[in-house]
Coordinates of C-alpha atoms in Angstrom, one line a residue:
X120 CA 0.1 -0.9 0.3
X121 CA 2.7 2.4 1.4
X122 CA 4.2 1.9 -2.6
X123 CA 0.7 2.2 -4.2
X124 CA 0.6 5.4 -2.5
X125 CA 3.9 6.4 -3.0
X126 CA 2.6 6.5 -7.2
X127 CA -0.4 8.2 -6.9
X128 CA 1.6 11.0 -5.4
X129 CA 4.5 10.6 -8.0
X130 CA 1.6 10.4 -10.5
X131 CA -0.7 14.0 -9.2
X132 CA 3.1 15.8 -9.0
X133 CA 3.7 15.0 -13.4
X134 CA 4.9 12.5 -15.0
X135 CA 8.7 13.6 -14.5
X136 CA 8.6 13.3 -10.9
X137 CA 9.3 9.4 -10.5
X138 CA 12.5 11.0 -12.3
X139 CA 13.6 14.2 -10.6
X140 CA 15.7 12.3 -8.0
X141 CA 18.1 11.8 -10.9
X142 CA 18.3 15.5 -12.6
X143 CA 19.3 16.4 -8.5
X144 CA 21.4 13.6 -8.4
X145 CA 23.8 15.0 -10.8
X146 CA 23.4 18.4 -9.9
X147 CA 24.3 17.0 -6.6
X148 CA 27.8 15.9 -7.9
X149 CA 28.6 18.6 -9.6
X150 CA 28.8 20.9 -6.4
X151 CA 30.1 18.2 -4.6
X152 CA 33.4 18.0 -7.1
X153 CA 33.4 22.1 -6.5
X154 CA 33.4 21.6 -2.8
X155 CA 36.5 19.0 -3.6
X156 CA 35.1 16.1 -1.7
X157 CA 37.4 13.4 -3.3
X158 CA 40.9 14.9 -1.4
X159 CA 38.4 16.0 1.8
X160 CA 36.6 13.1 2.4
X161 CA 36.7 9.8 0.2
X162 CA 40.3 9.3 0.4
X163 CA 39.8 10.6 3.7
X164 CA 37.9 7.2 4.3
X165 CA 39.2 5.6 1.7
X166 CA 36.8 5.2 0.0
X167 CA 35.7 5.4 -3.9
X168 CA 34.7 8.0 -6.6
X169 CA 30.4 8.3 -6.8
X170 CA 28.2 7.0 -9.6
X171 CA 26.0 9.5 -11.6
X172 CA 23.2 8.2 -9.6
X173 CA 24.4 6.3 -6.3
X174 CA 21.5 8.5 -4.6
X175 CA 19.3 7.2 -6.9
X176 CA 16.4 4.4 -5.7
X177 CA 15.7 2.3 -8.5
X178 CA 15.2 -1.4 -9.5
X179 CA 17.4 -0.8 -12.7
X180 CA 20.3 0.7 -10.6
X181 CA 22.2 -2.3 -8.1
X182 CA 22.4 -0.4 -4.8
X183 CA 23.7 -1.6 -1.1
X184 CA 21.5 -0.3 1.3
X185 CA 23.7 -0.3 4.6
X186 CA 27.5 1.6 2.4
X187 CA 24.7 3.8 0.5
X188 CA 23.5 5.1 4.6
X189 CA 27.2 5.0 5.5
X190 CA 27.9 7.4 2.9
X191 CA 25.0 9.8 3.1
X192 CA 26.1 10.1 6.5
X193 CA 30.0 11.1 6.3
X194 CA 28.8 12.9 3.0
X195 CA 26.3 15.1 5.7
X196 CA 28.5 15.2 7.6
X197 CA 30.8 16.6 6.0
X198 CA 28.8 19.1 4.6
X199 CA 27.4 20.6 7.8
X200 CA 30.7 21.1 9.2
X201 CA 31.7 22.8 6.2
X202 CA 28.7 24.8 6.3
X203 CA 29.6 26.5 9.9
X204 CA 28.4 24.3 12.2
X205 CA 29.6 21.7 14.3
X206 CA 28.5 17.5 13.5
X207 CA 30.1 15.1 15.1
X208 CA 31.1 12.3 12.4
X209 CA 28.8 9.5 12.7
X210 CA 30.6 5.5 12.3
X211 CA 29.8 3.1 11.5
X212 CA 28.2 1.1 13.4
X213 CA 26.0 4.3 15.3
X214 CA 21.9 3.8 15.7
X215 CA 20.6 5.0 12.3
X216 CA 17.5 7.3 13.7
X217 CA 19.6 8.8 16.5
X218 CA 22.5 9.6 13.0
X219 CA 19.4 10.9 10.4
X220 CA 17.3 12.9 13.7
X221 CA 20.2 14.9 14.2
X222 CA 21.3 15.8 10.0
X223 CA 17.1 16.9 10.0
X224 CA 17.5 19.2 12.9
X225 CA 20.6 21.4 11.8
X226 CA 18.8 20.5 7.9
X227 CA 15.8 22.8 9.6
X228 CA 18.1 24.8 11.3
X229 CA 19.4 26.0 7.9
X230 CA 16.3 27.6 7.3
X231 CA 15.3 24.1 4.7
X232 CA 11.6 22.7 6.0
X233 CA 11.4 19.3 5.8
X234 CA 7.7 17.1 5.5
X235 CA 8.6 14.2 5.0
X236 CA 9.1 11.3 7.6
X237 CA 13.0 10.3 8.8
X238 CA 12.2 6.8 7.8
X239 CA 12.8 7.9 4.3
X240 CA 16.3 8.1 5.0
X241 CA 16.9 4.9 6.6
X242 CA 17.2 3.7 3.2
X243 CA 20.6 5.5 2.4
X244 CA 19.2 6.3 -1.3
X245 CA 15.6 8.2 -3.0
X246 CA 14.6 11.3 -3.6
X247 CA 14.3 12.6 0.1
X248 CA 18.3 11.6 0.4
X249 CA 19.1 13.6 -2.4
X250 CA 17.0 17.0 -1.2
X251 CA 18.9 17.1 2.1
X252 CA 22.6 16.5 0.6
X253 CA 21.5 18.4 -1.8
X254 CA 20.7 21.4 -0.3
X255 CA 23.7 20.9 2.6
X256 CA 25.8 21.2 -0.6
X257 CA 24.3 24.7 -1.4
X258 CA 24.8 25.9 2.0
X259 CA 28.5 24.9 1.8
X260 CA 28.7 26.6 -1.4
X261 CA 27.6 29.1 0.2
X262 CA 30.0 29.5 3.1
X263 CA 33.1 29.3 0.3
X264 CA 31.2 32.1 -1.4
X265 CA 30.9 30.3 -4.5
X266 CA 27.5 30.6 -6.2
X267 CA 26.8 29.5 -10.4
X268 CA 26.2 32.1 -12.7
X269 CA 23.8 31.9 -15.3
X270 CA 25.1 31.0 -18.6
X271 CA 24.9 33.7 -20.8
X272 CA 24.2 33.4 -24.6
X273 CA 25.6 35.2 -27.1
X274 CA 23.5 37.5 -28.8
X275 CA 22.7 36.3 -32.7
X276 CA 22.2 39.4 -36.3
X277 CA 18.3 39.0 -36.7
X278 CA 19.3 40.8 -39.7
X279 CA 21.8 37.4 -40.7
X280 CA 18.9 35.4 -39.4
X281 CA 16.2 36.8 -41.7
X282 CA 18.8 36.4 -44.9
X283 CA 19.7 32.3 -44.1
X284 CA 16.1 32.1 -43.7
X285 CA 15.4 33.2 -47.0
X286 CA 17.9 31.4 -48.5
X287 CA 16.9 28.0 -46.8
X288 CA 13.0 28.9 -48.3
X289 CA 14.8 29.8 -51.9
X290 CA 17.2 27.3 -52.4
X291 CA 16.4 24.9 -55.4
X292 CA 18.0 22.4 -55.1
X293 CA 16.1 21.7 -51.1
X294 CA 13.6 22.7 -52.9
X295 CA 13.8 20.4 -55.9
X296 CA 14.6 17.0 -53.5
X297 CA 11.8 17.8 -51.0
X298 CA 9.4 17.9 -53.6
X299 CA 11.4 14.0 -54.4
X300 CA 10.7 12.8 -51.7
X301 CA 6.9 13.5 -51.7
X302 CA 5.9 11.4 -54.6
X303 CA 3.8 11.4 -57.8
X304 CA 0.2 13.2 -55.9
X305 CA 2.7 16.4 -54.0
X306 CA 4.1 17.0 -57.4
X307 CA 0.8 17.2 -59.2
X308 CA -0.1 20.3 -56.9
X309 CA 3.2 21.6 -56.9
X310 CA 4.8 24.8 -59.1
X311 CA 7.6 24.4 -61.6
X312 CA 10.5 25.9 -59.3
X313 CA 12.4 26.2 -62.4
X314 CA 9.9 27.8 -64.8
X315 CA 9.0 30.3 -61.9
X316 CA 12.4 30.7 -61.6
X317 CA 12.2 31.8 -65.6
X318 CA 9.0 33.2 -65.5
X319 CA 10.3 35.4 -62.6
X320 CA 13.1 36.3 -64.5
X321 CA 11.5 36.8 -68.1
X322 CA 8.7 39.1 -66.5
X323 CA 11.8 41.6 -64.4
X324 CA 13.1 41.6 -68.2
X325 CA 10.1 42.9 -69.9
X326 CA 9.4 45.2 -66.5
X327 CA 12.9 46.9 -66.7
X328 CA 12.0 47.9 -70.0
X329 CA 10.2 51.5 -70.5
X330 CA 7.1 51.4 -71.5
X331 CA 6.6 54.3 -74.7
X332 CA 2.7 54.1 -73.8
X333 CA 0.5 53.1 -71.4
X334 CA -0.6 49.6 -71.2
X335 CA -4.0 48.8 -71.1
X336 CA -5.4 45.3 -70.6
X337 CA -7.3 44.1 -73.4
X338 CA -8.3 41.2 -71.4
X339 CA -12.1 40.1 -69.6
X340 CA -11.8 40.7 -66.0
X341 CA -14.1 37.4 -66.0
X342 CA -11.8 35.5 -68.3
X343 CA -9.3 36.6 -66.1
X344 CA -10.3 36.0 -62.6
X345 CA -11.7 31.8 -64.3
X346 CA -8.0 32.2 -65.0
X347 CA -7.2 32.9 -61.3
X348 CA -8.8 30.2 -60.6
X349 CA -8.1 27.4 -62.2
X350 CA -3.9 28.5 -61.3
X351 CA -4.3 29.5 -57.9
X352 CA -3.7 25.8 -56.8
X353 CA -1.0 25.7 -58.7
X354 CA 0.4 28.4 -57.3
X355 CA 1.4 26.5 -54.0
X356 CA 4.7 25.9 -52.7
X357 CA 5.2 23.5 -50.4
X358 CA 9.1 23.5 -47.9
X359 CA 9.7 20.7 -45.6
X360 CA 10.2 22.3 -42.3
X361 CA 13.4 20.8 -40.3
X362 CA 11.7 19.4 -36.8
X363 CA 15.7 19.5 -35.1
X364 CA 15.8 23.3 -35.7
X365 CA 15.8 25.0 -32.8
X366 CA 14.0 28.0 -34.3
X367 CA 11.2 25.7 -34.6
X368 CA 11.6 24.2 -30.9
X369 CA 11.5 28.0 -30.0
X370 CA 8.4 29.2 -31.5
X371 CA 6.9 26.3 -30.4
X372 CA 8.1 27.2 -26.9
X373 CA 7.1 30.8 -27.4
X374 CA 3.0 29.9 -29.1
X375 CA 2.8 27.1 -25.8
X376 CA 3.9 30.7 -23.5
X377 CA 1.3 32.6 -25.2
X378 CA -1.7 29.4 -25.3
X379 CA -0.2 28.7 -21.1
X380 CA -1.0 32.5 -20.9
X381 CA -4.1 32.8 -22.1
X382 CA -5.7 30.0 -20.4
X383 CA -4.1 31.2 -17.2
X384 CA -5.8 34.5 -17.8
X385 CA -9.2 32.4 -18.1
X386 CA -8.2 30.6 -15.6
X387 CA -7.3 33.3 -13.1
X388 CA -10.4 34.5 -13.5
X389 CA -12.1 31.3 -12.2
X390 CA -10.1 30.5 -9.8
X391 CA -10.5 34.4 -8.4
X392 CA -14.3 33.5 -7.6
X393 CA -13.4 29.8 -6.8
X394 CA -11.6 31.2 -4.0
X395 CA -14.5 34.1 -3.3
X396 CA -16.9 31.8 -3.0
X397 CA -14.9 29.7 -0.9
X398 CA -14.0 32.5 1.5
X399 CA -18.1 33.6 2.0
X400 CA -18.4 30.2 3.4
X401 CA -16.1 29.1 4.9
X402 CA -16.9 32.9 6.7
X403 CA -21.1 31.5 7.0
X404 CA -19.4 27.5 8.3
X405 CA -17.2 30.1 11.1
X406 CA -20.1 32.2 12.2
X407 CA -22.6 29.5 12.6
X408 CA -20.4 26.8 14.1
X409 CA -19.5 29.7 17.0
X410 CA -23.2 30.9 16.9
X411 CA -24.3 27.4 17.7
X412 CA -21.6 27.0 20.3
X413 CA -23.1 29.8 22.5
X414 CA -25.9 28.1 22.3
X415 CA -24.6 25.2 22.7
X416 CA -22.5 26.1 26.2
X417 CA -25.3 25.1 28.7
X418 CA -25.3 21.4 27.4
X419 CA -21.6 21.1 26.9
X420 CA -21.2 21.7 30.6
X421 CA -24.4 19.1 30.9
X422 CA -21.8 17.1 29.6
X423 CA -19.4 17.2 30.5
X424 CA -20.1 17.4 34.6
X425 CA -21.9 13.9 33.6
X426 CA -18.9 12.4 31.9
X427 CA -16.9 13.4 35.1
X428 CA -20.3 11.8 37.5
X429 CA -19.7 8.4 35.2
X430 CA -16.3 8.7 35.7
X431 CA -16.2 8.6 38.9
X432 CA -19.6 5.7 39.3
X433 CA -17.6 3.5 36.6
X434 CA -14.3 3.2 39.7
X435 CA -16.3 2.9 41.9
X436 CA -17.9 0.2 40.8
X437 CA -14.2 -0.7 39.5
X438 CA -13.5 -0.6 43.3
X439 CA -16.6 -3.0 43.7
X440 CA -17.0 -5.4 41.4
X441 CA -13.0 -6.4 42.3
X442 CA -13.9 -7.2 46.1
X443 CA -17.1 -9.2 44.7
X444 CA -14.8 -11.3 42.6
X445 CA -12.3 -12.2 45.8
X446 CA -15.5 -12.6 47.8
X447 CA -16.7 -14.5 44.9
X448 CA -13.3 -17.2 45.2
X449 CA -13.5 -17.4 48.4
X450 CA -17.0 -18.3 48.0
X451 CA -16.1 -21.2 45.9
X452 CA -12.7 -22.3 48.1
X453 CA -15.7 -23.0 50.6
X454 CA -18.5 -24.2 49.0
X455 CA -16.1 -26.8 47.7
X456 CA -14.9 -27.4 50.7
X457 CA -18.0 -28.0 51.9
X458 CA -19.5 -31.0 49.4
X459 CA -15.9 -32.8 50.3
X460 CA -17.6 -32.6 53.4
X461 CA -21.0 -33.9 52.9
X462 CA -20.0 -36.6 50.6
X463 CA -17.0 -37.8 53.5
X464 CA -20.8 -38.4 55.4
X465 CA -23.1 -39.7 53.8
X466 CA -21.0 -42.8 52.8
X467 CA -20.5 -43.1 56.4
X468 CA -23.7 -43.1 57.0
X469 CA -24.1 -45.3 54.1
X470 CA -21.8 -47.3 55.6
X471 CA -23.5 -47.0 59.8
X472 CA -26.9 -48.2 57.6
X473 CA -26.2 -50.7 55.4
X474 CA -26.4 -54.2 57.7
X475 CA -24.5 -56.6 54.1
X476 CA -21.0 -56.1 56.3
X477 CA -22.6 -58.3 59.2
X478 CA -24.4 -60.6 56.3
X479 CA -21.1 -62.1 54.5
X480 CA -19.4 -61.8 58.2
X481 CA -22.2 -64.0 59.3
X482 CA -21.6 -65.8 55.9
X483 CA -17.8 -66.5 56.3
X484 CA -18.3 -67.7 59.9
X485 CA -20.0 -70.5 59.0
X486 CA -18.3 -71.2 56.0
X487 CA -14.9 -71.2 57.9
X488 CA -17.2 -73.6 60.6
X489 CA -17.8 -76.0 57.9
X490 CA -13.8 -76.3 57.0
X491 CA -13.0 -76.7 60.5
X492 CA -15.6 -79.9 60.8
X493 CA -14.0 -80.9 56.8
X494 CA -10.6 -80.5 58.4
X495 CA -10.7 -82.3 61.8
X496 CA -12.6 -85.6 60.1
X497 CA -9.7 -84.9 57.7
X498 CA -7.5 -84.9 61.1
X499 CA -9.0 -87.7 62.5
X500 CA -8.2 -90.2 59.4
X501 CA -5.2 -89.5 59.1
X502 CA -4.7 -90.5 62.7
X503 CA -6.2 -93.6 62.9
X504 CA -4.1 -94.5 59.4
X505 CA -0.7 -93.4 61.5
X506 CA -1.9 -95.7 64.1
X507 CA -2.7 -98.6 61.8
X508 CA 0.4 -98.4 60.5
X509 CA 2.1 -98.1 64.1
X510 CA 0.5 -101.4 65.0
X511 CA 1.1 -102.8 61.7
X512 CA 5.1 -101.5 62.7
X513 CA 4.3 -103.3 66.1
X514 CA 3.1 -106.3 65.3
X515 CA 5.6 -107.3 62.4
X516 CA 8.2 -106.2 65.1
X517 CA 7.0 -108.8 67.5
X518 CA 6.6 -111.5 64.9
X519 CA 10.4 -110.7 63.7
X520 CA 11.3 -110.9 67.4
X521 CA 9.8 -114.4 68.0
X522 CA 11.9 -115.9 64.9
X523 CA 15.2 -115.4 66.0
X524 CA 14.6 -116.6 69.5
X525 CA 13.3 -120.2 68.5
X526 CA 16.0 -122.7 69.5
X527 CA 17.7 -125.3 67.2
X528 CA 16.1 -128.8 67.4
X529 CA 18.8 -131.3 68.3
X530 CA 20.0 -134.1 67.1
X531 CA 18.0 -137.2 66.8
X532 CA 19.3 -140.0 66.9
X533 CA 19.4 -140.9 63.2
X534 CA 20.9 -137.5 63.6

């Protein structure tokens, strides 16, 4: 949007506004050369010479914003010092906003009107950068006593010009060449200048001889007029003007100047009338505004007092709303704690009135008794089995003991 606005401003100022920075930059470079900036600035900082359009911002020109901004601050500081005002030379790593503000402050001190924001100079290029440097260069030249003089053009002899113009118009060779270039159609309508020359010389010879008596025309006037009408189209001599001739441009400039002056007179009367009408309308508006202000003065006072009361009421409301908010927060915390206590009480009450745990205990006891009875039976069976095993083992031991104590039989007679 910023770019569109800038383009719109340039269109309003004219088609040449986009190239105004180029013209200012060329003039600035000439002034810097007069001030000998190459030895006093460039050689001191080991910088190269400025190009013809160095500070002009254009998409067709290579640009380095950092280098251009530093070069702009160095040259601006040098020009301010040359103009007679002390200014500290900025460094490469200084704050750009502070540097630009200091340069614009010095420019205003010289009486130059600055109607653009400082941000336009931070890019180090553009129309405003060229404008600032050009005005500082003018102040520096004025300090050194240097002024540009107007060019004095040599005056030319008007008689010689008229002779040259006549020769140019009546040169037969040039006219013949132009007639050849114009084609067949123009040749039919253009008179043969050679025949015209011969005819003119012939008539001059005839007229130079003094007649013996008064000449009287024997031609009828009607036939003479008809012959004149017939020959008149052939008497036109066309001479092609050279558009590159500076005299043609001067004549055009005078014509345009006269047209502008005539248009200015007409427009000035309309503009004066429009200015008068606008002035009267503004006076009416201002008087009506004063009348309305006087009529509504008491209402305005009442409105202001009501506004003051409203502001006080809003302050009290904000204070009260702050206390209500704090109390609401405390109430929410207390309500949360109360809910927890109620939930615990309900859990304990339900556990006290419920008989399910007792039933479960009785069932567990009954089941436990049954299991004890079963265990007793099993213990009895195991004891009985152990007793039988012990008895059986005892009987076996007794039998074995008896078996080992039986005496051997004595030898009988058959032995």
